[in-house]
mmCIF file of N, CA and C and ligand atoms in Angstrom:
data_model
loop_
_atom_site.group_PDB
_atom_site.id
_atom_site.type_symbol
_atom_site.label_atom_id
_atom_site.label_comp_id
_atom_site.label_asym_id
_atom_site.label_seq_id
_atom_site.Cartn_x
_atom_site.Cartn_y
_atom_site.Cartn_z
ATOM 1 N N UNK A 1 91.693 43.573 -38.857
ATOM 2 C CA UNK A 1 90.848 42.390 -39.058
ATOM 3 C C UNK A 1 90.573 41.711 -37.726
ATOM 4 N N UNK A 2 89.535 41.086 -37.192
ATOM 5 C CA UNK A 2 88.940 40.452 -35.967
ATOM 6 C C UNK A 2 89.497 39.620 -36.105
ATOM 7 N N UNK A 3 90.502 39.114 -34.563
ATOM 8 C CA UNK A 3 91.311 38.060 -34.780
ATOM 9 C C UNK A 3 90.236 36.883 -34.701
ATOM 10 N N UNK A 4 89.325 37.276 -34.148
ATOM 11 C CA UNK A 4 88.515 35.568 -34.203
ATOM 12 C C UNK A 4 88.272 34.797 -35.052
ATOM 13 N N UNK A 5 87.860 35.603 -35.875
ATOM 14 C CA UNK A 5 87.516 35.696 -37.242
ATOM 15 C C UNK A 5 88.621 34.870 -37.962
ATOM 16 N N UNK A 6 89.703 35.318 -38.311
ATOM 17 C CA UNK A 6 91.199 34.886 -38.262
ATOM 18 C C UNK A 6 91.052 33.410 -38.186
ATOM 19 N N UNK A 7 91.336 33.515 -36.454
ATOM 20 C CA UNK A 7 91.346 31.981 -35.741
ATOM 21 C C UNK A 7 90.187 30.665 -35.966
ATOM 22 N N UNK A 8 89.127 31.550 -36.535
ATOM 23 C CA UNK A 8 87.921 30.335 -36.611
ATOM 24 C C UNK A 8 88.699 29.630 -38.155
ATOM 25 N N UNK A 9 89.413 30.571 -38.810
ATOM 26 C CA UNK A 9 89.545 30.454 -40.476
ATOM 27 C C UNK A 9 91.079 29.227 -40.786
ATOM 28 N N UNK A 10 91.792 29.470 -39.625
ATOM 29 C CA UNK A 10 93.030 28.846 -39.540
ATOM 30 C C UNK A 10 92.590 27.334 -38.964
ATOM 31 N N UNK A 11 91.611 27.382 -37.765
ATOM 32 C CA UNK A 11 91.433 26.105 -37.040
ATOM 33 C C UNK A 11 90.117 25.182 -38.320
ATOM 34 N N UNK A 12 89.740 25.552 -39.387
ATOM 35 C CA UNK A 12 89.361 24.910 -40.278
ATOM 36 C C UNK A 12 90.451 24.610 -41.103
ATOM 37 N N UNK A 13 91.725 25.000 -40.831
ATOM 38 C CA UNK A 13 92.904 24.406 -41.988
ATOM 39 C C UNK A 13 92.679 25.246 -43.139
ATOM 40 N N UNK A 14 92.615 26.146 -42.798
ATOM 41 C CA UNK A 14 92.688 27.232 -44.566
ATOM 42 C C UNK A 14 93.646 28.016 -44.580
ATOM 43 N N UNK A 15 94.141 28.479 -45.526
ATOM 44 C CA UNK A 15 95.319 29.571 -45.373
ATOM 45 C C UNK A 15 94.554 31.149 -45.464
ATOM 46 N N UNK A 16 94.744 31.500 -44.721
ATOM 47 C CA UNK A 16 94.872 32.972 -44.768
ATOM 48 C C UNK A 16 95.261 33.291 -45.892
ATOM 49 N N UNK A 17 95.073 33.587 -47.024
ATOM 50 C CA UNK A 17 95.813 33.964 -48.218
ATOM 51 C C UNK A 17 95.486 35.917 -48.535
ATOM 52 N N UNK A 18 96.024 36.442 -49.174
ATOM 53 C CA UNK A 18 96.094 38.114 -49.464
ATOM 54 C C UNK A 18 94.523 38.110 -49.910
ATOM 55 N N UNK A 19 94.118 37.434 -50.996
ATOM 56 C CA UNK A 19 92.764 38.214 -51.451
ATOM 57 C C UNK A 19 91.967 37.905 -50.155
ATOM 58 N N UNK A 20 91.697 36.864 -49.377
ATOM 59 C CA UNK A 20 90.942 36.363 -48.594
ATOM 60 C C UNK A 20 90.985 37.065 -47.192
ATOM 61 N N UNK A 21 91.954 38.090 -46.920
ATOM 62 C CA UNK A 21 92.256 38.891 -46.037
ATOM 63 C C UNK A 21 91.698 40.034 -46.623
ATOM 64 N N UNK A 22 92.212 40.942 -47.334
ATOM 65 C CA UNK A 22 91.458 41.882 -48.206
ATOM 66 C C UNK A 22 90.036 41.498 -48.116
ATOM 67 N N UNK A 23 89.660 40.886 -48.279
ATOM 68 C CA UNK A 23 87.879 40.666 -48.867
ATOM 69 C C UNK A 23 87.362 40.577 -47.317
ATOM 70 N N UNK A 24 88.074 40.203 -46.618
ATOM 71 C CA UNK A 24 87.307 40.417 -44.968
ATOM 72 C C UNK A 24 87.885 41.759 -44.633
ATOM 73 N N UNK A 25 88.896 42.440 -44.823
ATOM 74 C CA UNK A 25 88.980 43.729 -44.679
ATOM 75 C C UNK A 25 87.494 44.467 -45.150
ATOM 76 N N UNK A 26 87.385 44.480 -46.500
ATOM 77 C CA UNK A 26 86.190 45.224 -47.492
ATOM 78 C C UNK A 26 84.822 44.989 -46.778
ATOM 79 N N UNK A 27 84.853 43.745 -46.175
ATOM 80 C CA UNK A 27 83.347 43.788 -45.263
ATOM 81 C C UNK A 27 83.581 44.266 -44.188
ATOM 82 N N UNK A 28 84.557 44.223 -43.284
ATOM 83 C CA UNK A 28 84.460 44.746 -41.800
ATOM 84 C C UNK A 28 84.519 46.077 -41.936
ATOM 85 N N UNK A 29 84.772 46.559 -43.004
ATOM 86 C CA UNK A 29 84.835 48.078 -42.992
ATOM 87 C C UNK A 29 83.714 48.559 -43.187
ATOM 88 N N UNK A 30 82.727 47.954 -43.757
ATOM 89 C CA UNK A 30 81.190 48.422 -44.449
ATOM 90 C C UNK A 30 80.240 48.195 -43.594
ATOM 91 N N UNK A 31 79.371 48.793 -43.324
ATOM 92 C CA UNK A 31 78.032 48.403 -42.538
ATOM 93 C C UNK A 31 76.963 47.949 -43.361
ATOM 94 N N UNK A 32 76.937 47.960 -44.731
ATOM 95 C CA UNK A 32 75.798 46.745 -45.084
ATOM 96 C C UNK A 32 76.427 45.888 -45.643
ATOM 97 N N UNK A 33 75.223 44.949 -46.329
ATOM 98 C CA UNK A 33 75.380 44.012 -47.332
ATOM 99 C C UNK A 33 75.991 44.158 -48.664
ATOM 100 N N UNK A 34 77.226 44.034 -49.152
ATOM 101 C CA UNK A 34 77.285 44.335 -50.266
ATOM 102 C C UNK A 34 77.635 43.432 -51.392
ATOM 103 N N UNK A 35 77.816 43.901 -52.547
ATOM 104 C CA UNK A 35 77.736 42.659 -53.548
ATOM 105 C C UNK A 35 78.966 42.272 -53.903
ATOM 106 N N UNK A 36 79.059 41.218 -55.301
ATOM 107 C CA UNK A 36 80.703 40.677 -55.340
ATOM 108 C C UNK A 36 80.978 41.951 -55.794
ATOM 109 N N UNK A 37 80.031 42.290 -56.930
ATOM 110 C CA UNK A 37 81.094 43.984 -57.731
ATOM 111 C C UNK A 37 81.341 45.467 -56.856
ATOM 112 N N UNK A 38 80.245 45.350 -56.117
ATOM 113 C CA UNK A 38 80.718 46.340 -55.039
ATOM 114 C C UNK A 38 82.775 45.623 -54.368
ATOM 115 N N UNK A 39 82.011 44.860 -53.425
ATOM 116 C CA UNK A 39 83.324 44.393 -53.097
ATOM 117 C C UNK A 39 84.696 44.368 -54.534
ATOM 118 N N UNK A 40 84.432 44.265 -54.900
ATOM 119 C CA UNK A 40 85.785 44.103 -56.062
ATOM 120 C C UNK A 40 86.172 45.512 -56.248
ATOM 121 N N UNK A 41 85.081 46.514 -56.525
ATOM 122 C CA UNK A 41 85.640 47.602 -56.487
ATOM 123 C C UNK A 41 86.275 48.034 -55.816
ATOM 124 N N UNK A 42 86.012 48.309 -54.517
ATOM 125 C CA UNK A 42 86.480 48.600 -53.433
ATOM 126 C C UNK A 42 87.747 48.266 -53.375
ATOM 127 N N UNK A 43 88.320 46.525 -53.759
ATOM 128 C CA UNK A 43 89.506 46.114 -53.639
ATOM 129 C C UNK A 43 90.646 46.918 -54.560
ATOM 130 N N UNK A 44 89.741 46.993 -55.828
ATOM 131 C CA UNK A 44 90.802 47.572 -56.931
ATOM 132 C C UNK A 44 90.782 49.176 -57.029
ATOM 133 N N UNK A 45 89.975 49.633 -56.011
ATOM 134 C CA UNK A 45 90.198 51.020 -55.785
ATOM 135 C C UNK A 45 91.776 51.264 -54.442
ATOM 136 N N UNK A 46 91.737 50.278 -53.651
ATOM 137 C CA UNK A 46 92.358 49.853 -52.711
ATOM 138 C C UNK A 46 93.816 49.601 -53.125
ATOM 139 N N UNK A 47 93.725 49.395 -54.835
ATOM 140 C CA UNK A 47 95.341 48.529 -55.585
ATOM 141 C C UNK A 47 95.268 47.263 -54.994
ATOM 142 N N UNK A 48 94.191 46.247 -54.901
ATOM 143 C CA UNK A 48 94.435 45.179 -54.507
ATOM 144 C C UNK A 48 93.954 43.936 -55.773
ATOM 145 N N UNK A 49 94.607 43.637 -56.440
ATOM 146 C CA UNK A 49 94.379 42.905 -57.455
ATOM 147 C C UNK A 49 93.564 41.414 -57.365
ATOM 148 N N UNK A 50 92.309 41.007 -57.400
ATOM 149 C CA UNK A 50 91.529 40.516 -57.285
ATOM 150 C C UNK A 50 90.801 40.161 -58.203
ATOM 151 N N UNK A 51 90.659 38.735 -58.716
ATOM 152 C CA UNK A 51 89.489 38.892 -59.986
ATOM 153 C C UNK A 51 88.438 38.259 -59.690
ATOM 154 N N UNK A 52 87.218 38.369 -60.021
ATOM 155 C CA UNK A 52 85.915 38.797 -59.982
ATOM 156 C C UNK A 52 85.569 36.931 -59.608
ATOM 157 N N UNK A 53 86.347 36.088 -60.123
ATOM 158 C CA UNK A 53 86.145 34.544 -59.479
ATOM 159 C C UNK A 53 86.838 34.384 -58.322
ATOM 160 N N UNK A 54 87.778 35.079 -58.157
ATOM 161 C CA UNK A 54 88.286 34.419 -56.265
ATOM 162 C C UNK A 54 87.533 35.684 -55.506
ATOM 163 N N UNK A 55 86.452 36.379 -56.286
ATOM 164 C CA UNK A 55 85.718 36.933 -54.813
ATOM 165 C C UNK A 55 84.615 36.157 -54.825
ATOM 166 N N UNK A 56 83.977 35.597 -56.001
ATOM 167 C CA UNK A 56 83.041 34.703 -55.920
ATOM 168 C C UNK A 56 83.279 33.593 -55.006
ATOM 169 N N UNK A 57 84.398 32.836 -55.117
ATOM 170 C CA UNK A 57 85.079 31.270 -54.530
ATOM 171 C C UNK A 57 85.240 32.084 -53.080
ATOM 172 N N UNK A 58 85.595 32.844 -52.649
ATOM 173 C CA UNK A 58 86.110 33.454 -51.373
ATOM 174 C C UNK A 58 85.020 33.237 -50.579
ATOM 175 N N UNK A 59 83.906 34.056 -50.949
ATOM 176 C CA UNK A 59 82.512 34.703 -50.137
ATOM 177 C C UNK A 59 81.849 33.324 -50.148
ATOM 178 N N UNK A 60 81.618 31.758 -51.116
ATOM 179 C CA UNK A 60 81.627 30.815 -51.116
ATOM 180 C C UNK A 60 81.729 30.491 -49.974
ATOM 181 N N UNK A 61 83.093 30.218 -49.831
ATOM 182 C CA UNK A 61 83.945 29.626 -49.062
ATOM 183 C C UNK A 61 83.494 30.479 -47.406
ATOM 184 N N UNK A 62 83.871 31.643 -46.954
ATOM 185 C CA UNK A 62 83.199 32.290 -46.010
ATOM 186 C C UNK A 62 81.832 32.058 -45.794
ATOM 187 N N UNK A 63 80.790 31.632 -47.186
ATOM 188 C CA UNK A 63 79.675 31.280 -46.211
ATOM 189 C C UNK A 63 79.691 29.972 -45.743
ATOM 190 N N UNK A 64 80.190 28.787 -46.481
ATOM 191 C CA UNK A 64 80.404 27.522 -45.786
ATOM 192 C C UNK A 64 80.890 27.962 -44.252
ATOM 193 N N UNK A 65 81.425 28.479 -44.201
ATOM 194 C CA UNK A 65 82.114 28.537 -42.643
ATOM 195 C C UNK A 65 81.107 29.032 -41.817
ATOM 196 N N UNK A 66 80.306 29.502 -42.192
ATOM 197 C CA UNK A 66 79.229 30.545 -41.366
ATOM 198 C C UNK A 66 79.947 31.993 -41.058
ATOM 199 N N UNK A 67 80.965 32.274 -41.766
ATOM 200 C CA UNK A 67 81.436 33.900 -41.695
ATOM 201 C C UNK A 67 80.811 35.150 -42.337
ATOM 202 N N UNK A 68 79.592 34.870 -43.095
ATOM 203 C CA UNK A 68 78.797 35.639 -43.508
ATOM 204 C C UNK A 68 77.802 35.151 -43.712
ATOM 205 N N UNK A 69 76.974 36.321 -44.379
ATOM 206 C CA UNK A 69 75.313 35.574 -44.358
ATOM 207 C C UNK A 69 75.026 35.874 -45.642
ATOM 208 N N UNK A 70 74.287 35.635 -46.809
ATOM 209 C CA UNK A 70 74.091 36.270 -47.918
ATOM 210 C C UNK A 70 72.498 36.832 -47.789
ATOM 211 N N UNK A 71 72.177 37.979 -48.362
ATOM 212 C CA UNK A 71 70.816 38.520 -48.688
ATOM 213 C C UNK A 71 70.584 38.848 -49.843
ATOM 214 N N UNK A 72 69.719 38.556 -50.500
ATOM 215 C CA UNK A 72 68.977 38.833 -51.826
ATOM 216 C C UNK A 72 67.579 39.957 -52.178
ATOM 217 N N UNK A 73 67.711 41.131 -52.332
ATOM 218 C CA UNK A 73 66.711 41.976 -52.484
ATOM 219 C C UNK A 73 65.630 41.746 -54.000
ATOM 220 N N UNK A 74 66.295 40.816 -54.933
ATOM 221 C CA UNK A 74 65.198 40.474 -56.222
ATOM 222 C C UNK A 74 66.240 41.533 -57.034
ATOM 223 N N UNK A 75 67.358 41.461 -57.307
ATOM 224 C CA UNK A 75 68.047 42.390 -57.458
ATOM 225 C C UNK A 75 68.977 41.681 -59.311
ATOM 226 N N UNK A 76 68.849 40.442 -58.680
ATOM 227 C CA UNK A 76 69.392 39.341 -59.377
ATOM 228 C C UNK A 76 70.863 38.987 -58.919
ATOM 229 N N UNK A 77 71.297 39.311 -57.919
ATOM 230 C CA UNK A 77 72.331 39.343 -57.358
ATOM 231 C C UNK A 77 72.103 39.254 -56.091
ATOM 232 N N UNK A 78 73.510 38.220 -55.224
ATOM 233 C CA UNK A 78 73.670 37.978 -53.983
ATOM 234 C C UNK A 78 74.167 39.203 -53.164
ATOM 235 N N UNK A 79 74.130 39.474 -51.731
ATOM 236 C CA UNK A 79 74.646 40.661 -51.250
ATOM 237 C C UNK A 79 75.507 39.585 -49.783
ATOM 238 N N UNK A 80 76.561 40.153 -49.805
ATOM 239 C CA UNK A 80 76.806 39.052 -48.255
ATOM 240 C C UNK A 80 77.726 40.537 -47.691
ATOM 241 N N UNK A 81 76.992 39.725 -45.906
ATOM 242 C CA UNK A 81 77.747 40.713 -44.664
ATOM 243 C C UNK A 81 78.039 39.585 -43.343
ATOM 244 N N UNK A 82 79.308 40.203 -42.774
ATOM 245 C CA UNK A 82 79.891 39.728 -42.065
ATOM 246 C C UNK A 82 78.490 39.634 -40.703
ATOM 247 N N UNK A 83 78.909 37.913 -40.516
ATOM 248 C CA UNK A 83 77.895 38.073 -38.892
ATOM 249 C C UNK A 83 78.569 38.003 -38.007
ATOM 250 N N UNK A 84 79.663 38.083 -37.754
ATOM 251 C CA UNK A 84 80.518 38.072 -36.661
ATOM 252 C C UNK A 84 80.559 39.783 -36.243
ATOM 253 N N UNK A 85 79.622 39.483 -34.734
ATOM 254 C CA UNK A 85 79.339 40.805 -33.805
ATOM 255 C C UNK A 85 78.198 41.739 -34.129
ATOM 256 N N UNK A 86 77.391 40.788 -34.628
ATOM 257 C CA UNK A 86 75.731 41.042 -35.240
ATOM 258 C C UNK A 86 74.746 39.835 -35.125
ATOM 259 N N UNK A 87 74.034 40.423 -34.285
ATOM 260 C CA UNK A 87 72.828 39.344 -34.003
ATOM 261 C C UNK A 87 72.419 39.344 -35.276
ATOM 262 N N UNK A 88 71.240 38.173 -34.999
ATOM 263 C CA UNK A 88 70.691 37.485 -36.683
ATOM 264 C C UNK A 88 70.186 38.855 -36.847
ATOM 265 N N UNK A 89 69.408 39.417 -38.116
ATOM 266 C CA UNK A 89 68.618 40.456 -38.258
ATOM 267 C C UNK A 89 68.285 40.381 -39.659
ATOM 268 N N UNK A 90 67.333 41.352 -40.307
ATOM 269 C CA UNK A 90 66.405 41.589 -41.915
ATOM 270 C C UNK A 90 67.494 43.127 -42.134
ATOM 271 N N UNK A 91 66.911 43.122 -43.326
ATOM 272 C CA UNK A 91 66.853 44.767 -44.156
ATOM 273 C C UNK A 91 65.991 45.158 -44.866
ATOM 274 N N UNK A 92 66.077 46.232 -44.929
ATOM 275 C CA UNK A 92 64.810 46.581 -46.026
ATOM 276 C C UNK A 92 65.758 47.720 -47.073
ATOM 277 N N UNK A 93 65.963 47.332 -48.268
ATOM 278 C CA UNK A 93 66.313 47.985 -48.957
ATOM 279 C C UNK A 93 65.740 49.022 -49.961
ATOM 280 N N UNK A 94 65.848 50.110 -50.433
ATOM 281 C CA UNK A 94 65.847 51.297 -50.780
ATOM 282 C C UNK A 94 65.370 51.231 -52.241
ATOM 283 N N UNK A 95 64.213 51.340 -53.064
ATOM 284 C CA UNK A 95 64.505 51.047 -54.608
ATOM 285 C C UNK A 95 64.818 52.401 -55.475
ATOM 286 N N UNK A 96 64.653 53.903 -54.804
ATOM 287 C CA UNK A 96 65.498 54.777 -55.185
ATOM 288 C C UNK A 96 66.887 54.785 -55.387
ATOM 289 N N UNK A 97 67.139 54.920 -53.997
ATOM 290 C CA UNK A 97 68.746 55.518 -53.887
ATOM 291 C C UNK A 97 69.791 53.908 -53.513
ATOM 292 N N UNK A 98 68.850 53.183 -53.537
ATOM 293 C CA UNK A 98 69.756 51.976 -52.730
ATOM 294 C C UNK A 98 70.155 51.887 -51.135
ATOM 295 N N UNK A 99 69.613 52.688 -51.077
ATOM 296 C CA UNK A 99 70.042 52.563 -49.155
ATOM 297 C C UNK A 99 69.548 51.085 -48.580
ATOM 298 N N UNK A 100 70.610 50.684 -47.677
ATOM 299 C CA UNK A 100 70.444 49.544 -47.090
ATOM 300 C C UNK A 100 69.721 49.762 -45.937
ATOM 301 N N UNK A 101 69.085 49.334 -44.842
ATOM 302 C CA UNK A 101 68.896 49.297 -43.660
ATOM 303 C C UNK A 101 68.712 48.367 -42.818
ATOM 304 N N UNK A 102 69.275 48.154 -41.601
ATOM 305 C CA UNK A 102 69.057 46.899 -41.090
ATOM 306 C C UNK A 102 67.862 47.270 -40.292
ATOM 307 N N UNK A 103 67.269 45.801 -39.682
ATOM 308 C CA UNK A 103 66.302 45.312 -39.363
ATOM 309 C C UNK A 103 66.513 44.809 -38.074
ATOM 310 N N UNK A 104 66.711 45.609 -36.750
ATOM 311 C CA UNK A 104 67.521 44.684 -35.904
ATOM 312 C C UNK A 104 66.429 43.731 -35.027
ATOM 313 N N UNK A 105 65.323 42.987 -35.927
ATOM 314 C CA UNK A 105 65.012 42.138 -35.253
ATOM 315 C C UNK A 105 63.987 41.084 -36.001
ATOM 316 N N UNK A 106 63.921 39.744 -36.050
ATOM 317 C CA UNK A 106 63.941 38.428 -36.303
ATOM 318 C C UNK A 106 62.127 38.417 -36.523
ATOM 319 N N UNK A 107 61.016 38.516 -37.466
ATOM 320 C CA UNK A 107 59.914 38.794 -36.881
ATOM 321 C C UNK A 107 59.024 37.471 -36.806
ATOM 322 N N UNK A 108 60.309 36.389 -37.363
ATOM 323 C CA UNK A 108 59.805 34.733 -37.750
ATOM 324 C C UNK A 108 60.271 34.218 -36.779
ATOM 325 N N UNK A 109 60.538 34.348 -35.766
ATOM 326 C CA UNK A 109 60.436 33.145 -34.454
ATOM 327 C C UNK A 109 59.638 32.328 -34.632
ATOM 328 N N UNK A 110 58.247 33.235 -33.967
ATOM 329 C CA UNK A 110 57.087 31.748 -34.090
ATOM 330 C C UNK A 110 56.887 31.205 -35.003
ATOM 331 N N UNK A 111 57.047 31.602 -36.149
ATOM 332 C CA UNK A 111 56.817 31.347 -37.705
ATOM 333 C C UNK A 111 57.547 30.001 -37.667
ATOM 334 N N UNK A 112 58.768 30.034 -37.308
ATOM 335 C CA UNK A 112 59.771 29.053 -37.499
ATOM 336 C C UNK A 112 59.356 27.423 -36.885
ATOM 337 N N UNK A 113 58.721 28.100 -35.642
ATOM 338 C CA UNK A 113 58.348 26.881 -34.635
ATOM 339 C C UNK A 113 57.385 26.051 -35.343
ATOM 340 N N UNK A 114 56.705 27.033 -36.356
ATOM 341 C CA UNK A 114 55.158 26.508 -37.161
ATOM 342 C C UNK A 114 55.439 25.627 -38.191
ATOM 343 N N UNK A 115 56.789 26.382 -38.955
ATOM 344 C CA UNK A 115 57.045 25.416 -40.140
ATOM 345 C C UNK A 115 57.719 24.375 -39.176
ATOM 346 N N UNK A 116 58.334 23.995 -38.844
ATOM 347 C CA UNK A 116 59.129 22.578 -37.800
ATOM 348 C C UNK A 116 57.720 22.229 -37.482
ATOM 349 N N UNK A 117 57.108 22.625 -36.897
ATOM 350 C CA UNK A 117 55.841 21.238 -36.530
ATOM 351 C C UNK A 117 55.048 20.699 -37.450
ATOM 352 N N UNK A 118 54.324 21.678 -38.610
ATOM 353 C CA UNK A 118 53.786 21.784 -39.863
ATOM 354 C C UNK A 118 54.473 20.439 -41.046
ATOM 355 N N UNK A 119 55.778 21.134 -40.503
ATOM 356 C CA UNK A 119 56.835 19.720 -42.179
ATOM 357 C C UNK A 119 57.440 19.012 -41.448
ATOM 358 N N UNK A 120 57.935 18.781 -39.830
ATOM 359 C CA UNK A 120 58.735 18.168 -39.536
ATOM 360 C C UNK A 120 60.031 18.224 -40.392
ATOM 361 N N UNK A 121 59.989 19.094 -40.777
ATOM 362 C CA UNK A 121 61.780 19.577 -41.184
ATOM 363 C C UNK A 121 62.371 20.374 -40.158
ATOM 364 N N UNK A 122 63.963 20.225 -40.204
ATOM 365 C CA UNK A 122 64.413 21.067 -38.952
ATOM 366 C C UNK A 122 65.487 22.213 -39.920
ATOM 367 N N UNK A 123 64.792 23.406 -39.323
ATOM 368 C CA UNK A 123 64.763 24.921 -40.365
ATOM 369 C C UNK A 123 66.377 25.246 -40.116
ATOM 370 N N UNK A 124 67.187 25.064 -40.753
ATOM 371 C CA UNK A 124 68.326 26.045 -40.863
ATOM 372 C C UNK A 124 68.955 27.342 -40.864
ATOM 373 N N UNK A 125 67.688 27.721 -42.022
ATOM 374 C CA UNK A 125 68.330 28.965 -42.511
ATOM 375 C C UNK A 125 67.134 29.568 -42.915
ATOM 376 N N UNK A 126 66.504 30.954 -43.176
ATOM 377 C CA UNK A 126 65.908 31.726 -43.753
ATOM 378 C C UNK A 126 66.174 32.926 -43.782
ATOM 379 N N UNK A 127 65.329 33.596 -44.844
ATOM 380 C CA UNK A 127 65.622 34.586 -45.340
ATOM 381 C C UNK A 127 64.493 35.460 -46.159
ATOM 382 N N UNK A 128 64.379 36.991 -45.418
ATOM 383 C CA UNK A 128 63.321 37.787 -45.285
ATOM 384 C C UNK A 128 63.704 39.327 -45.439
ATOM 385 N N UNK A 129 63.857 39.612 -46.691
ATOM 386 C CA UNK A 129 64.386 40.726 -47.341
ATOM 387 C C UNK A 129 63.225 41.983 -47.129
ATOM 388 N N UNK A 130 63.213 43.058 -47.191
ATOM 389 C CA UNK A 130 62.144 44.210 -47.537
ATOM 390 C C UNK A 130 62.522 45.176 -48.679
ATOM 391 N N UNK A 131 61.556 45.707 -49.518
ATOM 392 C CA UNK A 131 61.822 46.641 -50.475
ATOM 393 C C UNK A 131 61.138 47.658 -50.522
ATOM 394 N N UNK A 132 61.327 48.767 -50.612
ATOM 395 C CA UNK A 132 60.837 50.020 -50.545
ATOM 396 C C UNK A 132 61.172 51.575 -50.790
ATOM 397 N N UNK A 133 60.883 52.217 -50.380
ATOM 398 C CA UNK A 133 61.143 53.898 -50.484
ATOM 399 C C UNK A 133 61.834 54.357 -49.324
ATOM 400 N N UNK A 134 62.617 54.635 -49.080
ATOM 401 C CA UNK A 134 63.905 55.241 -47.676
ATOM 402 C C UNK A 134 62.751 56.780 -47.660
ATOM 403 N N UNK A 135 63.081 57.230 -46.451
ATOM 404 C CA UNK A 135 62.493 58.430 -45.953
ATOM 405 C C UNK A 135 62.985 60.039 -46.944
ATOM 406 N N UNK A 136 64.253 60.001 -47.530
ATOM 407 C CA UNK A 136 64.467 60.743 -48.670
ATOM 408 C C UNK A 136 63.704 60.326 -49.987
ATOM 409 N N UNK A 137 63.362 58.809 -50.077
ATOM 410 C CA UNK A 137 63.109 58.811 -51.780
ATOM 411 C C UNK A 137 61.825 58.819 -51.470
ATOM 412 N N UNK A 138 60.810 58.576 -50.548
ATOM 413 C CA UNK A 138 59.331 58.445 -50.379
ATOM 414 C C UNK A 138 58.140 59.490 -50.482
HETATM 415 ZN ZN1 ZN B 201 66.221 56.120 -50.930
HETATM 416 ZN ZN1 ZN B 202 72.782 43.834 -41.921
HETATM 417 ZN ZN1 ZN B 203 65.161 35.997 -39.062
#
């Protein structure tokens, strides 16, 4: 597990607790986005006893911190991945086979500058999913 990661989690006063270690294990091991039931599986394939609300409250809790990011493909379900040692970035996901893919680059910069002058709101957060056919299912 990334001790930083760790240390950002302790200097907010949280305990390190077993599922909450596990569940950052299950993402640092994965290279995409994955969901709570993915993740749960994984745990209880693992013998790590986990129920399906402290991965919900967990990944919660990790995004308050800014330790993950969540993405939504229209799927009806959240997908979250670790951003610690990943620039911001998109995906475009797979509607065959499910393949994930990242996006390693941001294509709303200026976009961003437009909505801030446009609403005078100051933009936080967004989010810019893709859906499609992977080079096997197309
Ligand atoms: Zn595919
Ligand atoms: Zn990603
Ligand atoms: Zn972006």
């Amino acid at each position: 597990m990334g001790h930083s990661l760790l240390a950002s989690f302790q200097r907010d006063g949280r305990r390190v607790t077993r599922p909450r270690k596990a569940i950052l294990a299950v993402l640092e091991r994965t290279r995409h986005p994955m969901s709570v039931s993915e993740i749960h599986t994984s745990l209880t394939r693992g013998k790590i006893a986990v129920d399906l609300v402290t991965v919900y409250r967990t990944l919660s809790v990790f995004k308050q911190l800014g330790m993950v990011s969540r993405v939504e493909f229209q799927e009806g379900q959240f997908r979250y991945e670790l951003c610690q040692g990943r620039a911001h970035h998109h995906h475009i996901r797979c509607r065959g086979c499910g393949h994930i893919a990242d996006l390693m680059l941001c294509p709303l910069k200026k976009v961003l500058a437009m909505v801030e002058r446009e609403t005078r709101f100051l933009v936080e957060d967004h989010s810019l999913e893709f859906i499609g056919w992977c080079p096997q299912c197309r």
